[in-house]
Coordinates of C-alpha atoms in Angstrom, one line a residue:
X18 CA 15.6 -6.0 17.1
X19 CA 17.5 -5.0 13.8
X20 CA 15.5 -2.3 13.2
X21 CA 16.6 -0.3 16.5
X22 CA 19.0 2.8 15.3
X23 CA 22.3 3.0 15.3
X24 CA 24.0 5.1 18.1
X25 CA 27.2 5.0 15.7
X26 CA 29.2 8.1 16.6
X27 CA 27.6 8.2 20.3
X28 CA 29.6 8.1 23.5
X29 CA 28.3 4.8 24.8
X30 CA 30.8 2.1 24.7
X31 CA 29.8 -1.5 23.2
X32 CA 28.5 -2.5 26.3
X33 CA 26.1 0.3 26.7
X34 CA 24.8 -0.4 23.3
X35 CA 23.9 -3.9 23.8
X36 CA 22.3 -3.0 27.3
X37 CA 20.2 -0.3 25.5
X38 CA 19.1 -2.9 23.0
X39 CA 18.5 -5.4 25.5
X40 CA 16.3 -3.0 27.8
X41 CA 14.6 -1.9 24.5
X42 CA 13.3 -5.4 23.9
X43 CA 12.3 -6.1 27.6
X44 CA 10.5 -2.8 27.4
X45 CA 8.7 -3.8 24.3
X46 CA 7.9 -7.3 25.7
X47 CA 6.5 -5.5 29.3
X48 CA 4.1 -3.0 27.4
X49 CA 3.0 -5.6 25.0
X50 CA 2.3 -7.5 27.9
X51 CA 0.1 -5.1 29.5
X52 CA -1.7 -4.5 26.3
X53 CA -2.7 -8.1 26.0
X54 CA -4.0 -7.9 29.6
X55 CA -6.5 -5.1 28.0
X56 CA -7.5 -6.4 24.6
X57 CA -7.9 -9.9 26.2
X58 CA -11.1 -8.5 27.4
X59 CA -12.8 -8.3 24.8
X60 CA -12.0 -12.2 23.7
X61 CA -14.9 -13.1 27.0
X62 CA -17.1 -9.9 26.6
X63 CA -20.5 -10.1 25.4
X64 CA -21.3 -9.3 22.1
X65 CA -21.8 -6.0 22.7
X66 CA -19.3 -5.0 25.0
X67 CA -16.9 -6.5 22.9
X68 CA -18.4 -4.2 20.2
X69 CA -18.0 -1.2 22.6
X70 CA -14.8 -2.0 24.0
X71 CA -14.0 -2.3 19.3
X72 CA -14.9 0.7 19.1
X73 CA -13.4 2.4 22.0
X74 CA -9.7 1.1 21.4
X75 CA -10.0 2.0 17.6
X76 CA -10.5 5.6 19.1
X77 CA -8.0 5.4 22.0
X78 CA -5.5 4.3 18.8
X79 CA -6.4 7.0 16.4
X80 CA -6.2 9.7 18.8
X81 CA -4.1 9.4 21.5
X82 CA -1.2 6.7 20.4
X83 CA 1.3 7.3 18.1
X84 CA 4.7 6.6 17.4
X85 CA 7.0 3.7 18.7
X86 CA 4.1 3.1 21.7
X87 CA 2.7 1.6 18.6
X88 CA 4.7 -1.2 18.3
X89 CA 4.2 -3.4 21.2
X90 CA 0.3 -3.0 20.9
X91 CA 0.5 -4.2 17.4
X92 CA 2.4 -7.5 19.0
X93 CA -0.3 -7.2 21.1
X94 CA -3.0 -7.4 18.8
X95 CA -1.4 -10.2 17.3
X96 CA -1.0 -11.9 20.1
X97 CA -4.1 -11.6 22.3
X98 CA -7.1 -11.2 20.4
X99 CA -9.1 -13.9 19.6
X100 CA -11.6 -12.5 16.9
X101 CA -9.6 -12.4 13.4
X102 CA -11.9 -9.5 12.6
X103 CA -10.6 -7.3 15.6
X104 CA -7.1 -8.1 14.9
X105 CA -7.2 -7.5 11.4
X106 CA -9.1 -3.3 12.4
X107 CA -6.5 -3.5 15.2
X108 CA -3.7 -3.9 13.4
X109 CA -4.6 -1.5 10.6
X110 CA -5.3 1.1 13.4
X111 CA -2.1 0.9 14.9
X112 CA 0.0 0.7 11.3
X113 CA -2.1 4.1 10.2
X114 CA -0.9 5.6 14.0
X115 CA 2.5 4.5 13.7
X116 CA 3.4 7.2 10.6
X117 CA 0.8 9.8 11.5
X118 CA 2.8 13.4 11.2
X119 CA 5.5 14.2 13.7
X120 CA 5.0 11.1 16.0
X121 CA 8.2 8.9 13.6
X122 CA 11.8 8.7 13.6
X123 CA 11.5 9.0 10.0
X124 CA 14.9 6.5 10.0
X125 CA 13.4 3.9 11.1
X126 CA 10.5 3.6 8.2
X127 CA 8.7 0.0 8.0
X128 CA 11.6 -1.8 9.9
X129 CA 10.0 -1.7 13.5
X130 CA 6.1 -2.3 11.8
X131 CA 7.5 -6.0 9.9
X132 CA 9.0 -7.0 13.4
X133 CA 6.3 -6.7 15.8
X134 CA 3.7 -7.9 13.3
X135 CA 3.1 -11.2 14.1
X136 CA 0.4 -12.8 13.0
X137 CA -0.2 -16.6 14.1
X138 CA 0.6 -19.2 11.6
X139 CA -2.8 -21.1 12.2
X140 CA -5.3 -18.0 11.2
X141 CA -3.4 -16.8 8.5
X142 CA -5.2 -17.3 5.5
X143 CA -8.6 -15.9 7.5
X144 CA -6.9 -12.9 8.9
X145 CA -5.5 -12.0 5.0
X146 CA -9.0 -12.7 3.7
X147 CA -10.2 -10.7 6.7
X148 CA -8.1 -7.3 6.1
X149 CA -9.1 -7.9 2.2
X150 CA -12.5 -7.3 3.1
X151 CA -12.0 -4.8 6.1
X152 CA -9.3 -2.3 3.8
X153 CA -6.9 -3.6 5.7
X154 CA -4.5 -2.6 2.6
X155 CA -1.4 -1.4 5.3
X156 CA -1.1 -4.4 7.2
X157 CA -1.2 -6.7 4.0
X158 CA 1.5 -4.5 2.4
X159 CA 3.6 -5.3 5.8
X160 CA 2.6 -8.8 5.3
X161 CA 4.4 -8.9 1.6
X162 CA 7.4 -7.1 3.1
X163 CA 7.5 -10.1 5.5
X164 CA 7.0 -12.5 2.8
X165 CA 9.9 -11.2 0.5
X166 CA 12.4 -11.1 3.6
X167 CA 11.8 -14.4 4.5
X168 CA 13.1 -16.0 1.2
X169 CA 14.7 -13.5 -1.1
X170 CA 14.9 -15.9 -4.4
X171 CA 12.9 -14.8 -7.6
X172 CA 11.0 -17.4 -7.5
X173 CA 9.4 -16.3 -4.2
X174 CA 9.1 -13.0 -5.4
X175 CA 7.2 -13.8 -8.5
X176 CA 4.7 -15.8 -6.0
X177 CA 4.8 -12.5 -4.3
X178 CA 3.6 -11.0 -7.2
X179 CA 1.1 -13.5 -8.6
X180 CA -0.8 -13.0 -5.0
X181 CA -0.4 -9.5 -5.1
X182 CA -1.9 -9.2 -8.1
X183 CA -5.0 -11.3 -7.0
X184 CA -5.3 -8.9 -4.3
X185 CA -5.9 -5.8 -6.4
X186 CA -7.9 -7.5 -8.7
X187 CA -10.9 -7.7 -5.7
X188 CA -10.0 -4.8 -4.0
X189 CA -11.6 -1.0 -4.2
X190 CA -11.5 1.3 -1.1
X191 CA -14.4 2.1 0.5
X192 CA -12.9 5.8 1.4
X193 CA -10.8 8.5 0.7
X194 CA -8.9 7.3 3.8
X195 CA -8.0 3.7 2.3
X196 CA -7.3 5.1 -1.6
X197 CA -3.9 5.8 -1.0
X198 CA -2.7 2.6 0.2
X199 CA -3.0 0.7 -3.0
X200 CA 0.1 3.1 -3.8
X201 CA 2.0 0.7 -2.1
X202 CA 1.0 -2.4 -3.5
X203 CA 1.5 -0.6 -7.6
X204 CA 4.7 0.3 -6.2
X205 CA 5.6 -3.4 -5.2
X206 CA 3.8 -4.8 -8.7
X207 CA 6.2 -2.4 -10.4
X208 CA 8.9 -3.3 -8.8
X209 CA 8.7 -7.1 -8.4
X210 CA 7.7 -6.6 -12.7
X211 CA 11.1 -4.9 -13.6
X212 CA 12.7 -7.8 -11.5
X213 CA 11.5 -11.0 -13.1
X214 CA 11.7 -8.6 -16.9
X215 CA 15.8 -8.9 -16.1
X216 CA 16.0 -13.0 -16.3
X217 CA 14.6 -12.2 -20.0
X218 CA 12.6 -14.9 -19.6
X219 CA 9.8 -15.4 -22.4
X220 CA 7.7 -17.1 -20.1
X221 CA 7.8 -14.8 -16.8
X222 CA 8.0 -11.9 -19.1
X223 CA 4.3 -13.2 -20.5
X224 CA 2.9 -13.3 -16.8
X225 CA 4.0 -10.0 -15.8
X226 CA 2.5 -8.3 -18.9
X227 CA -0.5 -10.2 -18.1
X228 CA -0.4 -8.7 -14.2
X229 CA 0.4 -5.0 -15.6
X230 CA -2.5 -5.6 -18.4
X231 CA -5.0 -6.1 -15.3
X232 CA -3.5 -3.5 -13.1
X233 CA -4.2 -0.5 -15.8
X234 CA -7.6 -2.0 -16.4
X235 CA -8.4 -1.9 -12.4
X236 CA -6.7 1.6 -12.3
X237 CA -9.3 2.4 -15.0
X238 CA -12.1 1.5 -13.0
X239 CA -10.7 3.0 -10.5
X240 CA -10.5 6.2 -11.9
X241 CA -14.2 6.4 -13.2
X242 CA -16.8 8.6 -11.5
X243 CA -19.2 6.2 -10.8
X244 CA -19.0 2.4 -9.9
X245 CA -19.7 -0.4 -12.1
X246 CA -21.2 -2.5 -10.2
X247 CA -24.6 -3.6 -10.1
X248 CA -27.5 -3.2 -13.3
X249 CA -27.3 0.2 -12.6
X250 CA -23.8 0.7 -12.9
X251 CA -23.5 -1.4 -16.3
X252 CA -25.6 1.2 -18.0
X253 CA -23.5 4.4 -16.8
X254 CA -25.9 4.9 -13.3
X255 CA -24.0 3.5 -10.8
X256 CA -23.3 5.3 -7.2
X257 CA -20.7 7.9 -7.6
X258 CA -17.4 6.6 -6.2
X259 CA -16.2 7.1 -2.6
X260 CA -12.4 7.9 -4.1
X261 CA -11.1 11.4 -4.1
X262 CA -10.4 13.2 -7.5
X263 CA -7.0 13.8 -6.5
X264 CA -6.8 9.8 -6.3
X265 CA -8.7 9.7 -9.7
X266 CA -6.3 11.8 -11.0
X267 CA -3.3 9.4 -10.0
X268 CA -5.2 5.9 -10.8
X269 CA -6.3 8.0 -14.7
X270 CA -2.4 8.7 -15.0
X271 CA -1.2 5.2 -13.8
X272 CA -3.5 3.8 -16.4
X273 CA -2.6 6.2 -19.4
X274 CA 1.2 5.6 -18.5
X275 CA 0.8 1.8 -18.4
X276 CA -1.2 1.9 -21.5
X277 CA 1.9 2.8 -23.1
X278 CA 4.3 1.3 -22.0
X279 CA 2.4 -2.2 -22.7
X280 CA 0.6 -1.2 -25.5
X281 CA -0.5 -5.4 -26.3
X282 CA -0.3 -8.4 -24.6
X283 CA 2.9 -9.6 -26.9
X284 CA 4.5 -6.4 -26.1
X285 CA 6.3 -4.4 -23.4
X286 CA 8.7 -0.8 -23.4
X287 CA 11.8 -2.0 -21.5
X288 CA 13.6 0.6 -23.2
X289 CA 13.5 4.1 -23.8
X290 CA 13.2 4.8 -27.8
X291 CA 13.2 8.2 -29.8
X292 CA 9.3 8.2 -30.3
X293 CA 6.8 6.8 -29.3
X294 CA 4.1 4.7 -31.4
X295 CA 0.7 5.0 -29.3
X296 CA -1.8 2.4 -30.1
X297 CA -5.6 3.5 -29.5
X298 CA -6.0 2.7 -26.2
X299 CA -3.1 4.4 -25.3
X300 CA -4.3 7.5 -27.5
X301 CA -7.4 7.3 -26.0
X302 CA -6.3 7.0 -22.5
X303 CA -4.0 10.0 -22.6
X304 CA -6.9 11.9 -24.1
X305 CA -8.6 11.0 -21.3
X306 CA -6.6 12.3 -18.7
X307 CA -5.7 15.5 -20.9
X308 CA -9.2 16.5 -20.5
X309 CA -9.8 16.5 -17.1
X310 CA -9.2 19.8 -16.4
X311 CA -13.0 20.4 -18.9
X312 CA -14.6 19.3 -15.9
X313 CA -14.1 21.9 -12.8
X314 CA -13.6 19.4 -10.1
X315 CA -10.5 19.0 -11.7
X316 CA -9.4 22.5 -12.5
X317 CA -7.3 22.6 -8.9
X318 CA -5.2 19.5 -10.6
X319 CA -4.5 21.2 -14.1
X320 CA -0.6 21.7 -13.2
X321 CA -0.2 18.1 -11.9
X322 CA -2.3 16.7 -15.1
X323 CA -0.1 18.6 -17.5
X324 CA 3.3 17.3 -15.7
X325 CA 2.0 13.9 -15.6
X326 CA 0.8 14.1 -19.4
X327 CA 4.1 14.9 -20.6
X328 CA 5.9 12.6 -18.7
X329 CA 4.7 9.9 -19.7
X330 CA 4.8 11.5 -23.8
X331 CA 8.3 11.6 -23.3
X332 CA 10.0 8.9 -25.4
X333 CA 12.6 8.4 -23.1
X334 CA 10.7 7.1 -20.3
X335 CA 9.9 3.4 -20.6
X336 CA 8.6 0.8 -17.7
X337 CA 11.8 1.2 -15.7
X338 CA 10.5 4.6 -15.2
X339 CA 7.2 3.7 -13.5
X340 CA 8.2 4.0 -10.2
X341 CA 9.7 7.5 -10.5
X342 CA 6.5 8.2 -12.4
X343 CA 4.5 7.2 -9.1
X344 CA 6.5 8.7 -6.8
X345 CA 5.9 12.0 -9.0
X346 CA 2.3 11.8 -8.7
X347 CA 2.5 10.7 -4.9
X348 CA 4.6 14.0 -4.1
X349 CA 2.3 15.9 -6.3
X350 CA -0.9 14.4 -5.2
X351 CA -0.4 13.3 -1.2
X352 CA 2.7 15.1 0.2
X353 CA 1.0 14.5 3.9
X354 CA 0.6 10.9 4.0
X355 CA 3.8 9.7 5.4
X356 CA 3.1 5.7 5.4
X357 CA 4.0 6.9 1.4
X358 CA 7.0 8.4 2.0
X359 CA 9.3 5.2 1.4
X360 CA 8.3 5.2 -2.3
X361 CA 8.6 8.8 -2.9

């Protein structure tokens, strides 16, 4: 297992390293056997006992496993469960367990979660469509990371990025506990963008404006107070959203900085100039975030608002800046969420 650390500067001679490596695998392998012994019995329960048995393992996960125990019951999961459904809340259960506080070798980040995911070949396409609809957003973002290792050509990573753009288009978090995953996925849109911008390619260069176009206007939505949905919600009356204002405060930001930094569909801010010419929508979406603070539920944000307001004022921040903008708002906004703290 490549992820395993390094014990560079230890005492152990090469043949102790390669034994420790070797008897970490067999001890993944022996534990993830003995978790698929357990979940396997909910594959021939009744309905519900399977529910109840659901239920009880999401709880055993939450509170009482953590850490590198993590890993060979997400291989597990994977492996034994029959029900796309189950593996899809498994999965996510043990990914959210796997970075809770204090329980990670902070070193070790994603590596170990990409290799003992392994989801079989033939149910792929449900369980994707299965975590899209659960707010599975983790274990999606793990299976991106998977899909960009396995053939690292632009190409791929543009299909990479035409899928997860698709994603985000019919996604919206049904909690304040899912919100801050889609942090990953801007993060990845931003990155794979800047890549395919460097071929200076007219053609790419026109899709990824296109993607970045429809991620501010989901941010937008994103950012409202109530939903849209429904007739009540085209006339202003919708439910008020399940998202956090601290994550309304990022997804308004996002939007107003992306607003200007491709201000038209013909046009994109690769480069930092020495002022900057804000269209309307980017005038009006700065003004928008500027006011939060009017409204009290936003009065605990003012100092993050302002920070964010001028960075993205600044002429000398273009899209190349993006993801230091996002890590800004993510160290502002969610310093305790730790499945973050590779894009900080």
């Amino acid at each position: 297992m490549s992820w395993l650390p390094k014990w560079e500067g230890t005492s152990e001679s090469p043949g102790d390293l390669q034994k420790l490596d070797v008897d970490s695998q067999t001890r993944h392998m022996a534990l993830s056997s003995l978790f698929m012994e357990v979940l396997m019995m909910m594959n021939n329960a009744t309905i519900p006992t399977a529910e109840f048995l659901r239920g009880s393992v999401r709880t055993w996960i939450g509170q009482k496993v953590h850490g590198l125990v993590v890993l060979p019951l997400l291989t597990a999961a994977c492996q034994s469960l029959a029900s796309v459904r189950h593996m899809a809340e498994t999965t996510e259960a043990c990914i959210t367990a796997y970075f809770k506080e204090g329980s990670l070798n902070q070193s070790l980040g994603w590596g170990p979660i990409l290799v003992s995911l392994q989801v079989p070949e033939l149910t792929i396409e449900e369980f994707l469509q299965e975590c899209l609809s659960l707010g599975s957003y983790l274990t999606l973002y793990v299976y991106l990371l998977q899909c960009l290792n396995s053939k690292q050509t632009l190409r791929n990573e543009m299909e990479v990025l035409l899928v997860l753009s698709k994603w985000l288009e019919q996604v919206y978090p049904r909690s304040v506990q899912e919100e801050a995953k889609l942090f990953l996925w801007w993060h990845q849109v931003l990155q794979l963008s800047l890549i395919q911008t460097e071929q200076n390619d007219s053609v790419l260069t026109a899709s990824v404006v296109r993607i970045l176009l429809m991620l501010q206007s989901r941010q937008s939505l994103l950012a409202e107070e109530r939903l849209s949905s429904g007739i009540l919600g085209a006339i202003g009356f919708g439910r008020k959203s399940p998202l956090s204002n601290r994550f309304r405060v990022a997804a308004r930001s996002m939007a107003a900085f992306l607003s200007v930094q491709v201000p038209a569909e013909d046009q994109i801010r690769l480069k930092p100039g020495s002022e900057l010419c804000l269209t309307l929508k980017a005038q009006q979406a700065l003004s928008a975030l500027e006011s939060l603070p009017s409204s009290k539920q936003y009065v605990e944000y003012q100092d993050q608002i302002s920070q964010a307001a001028q960075f993205i004022k600044h002429p000398g921040h273009c899209l190349q800046d993006g993801k230091n903008f996002l890590a800004l708002l993510v160290n502002r906004l969610y310093p305790e969420v730790h499945y973050l703290d590779n894009i900080r």
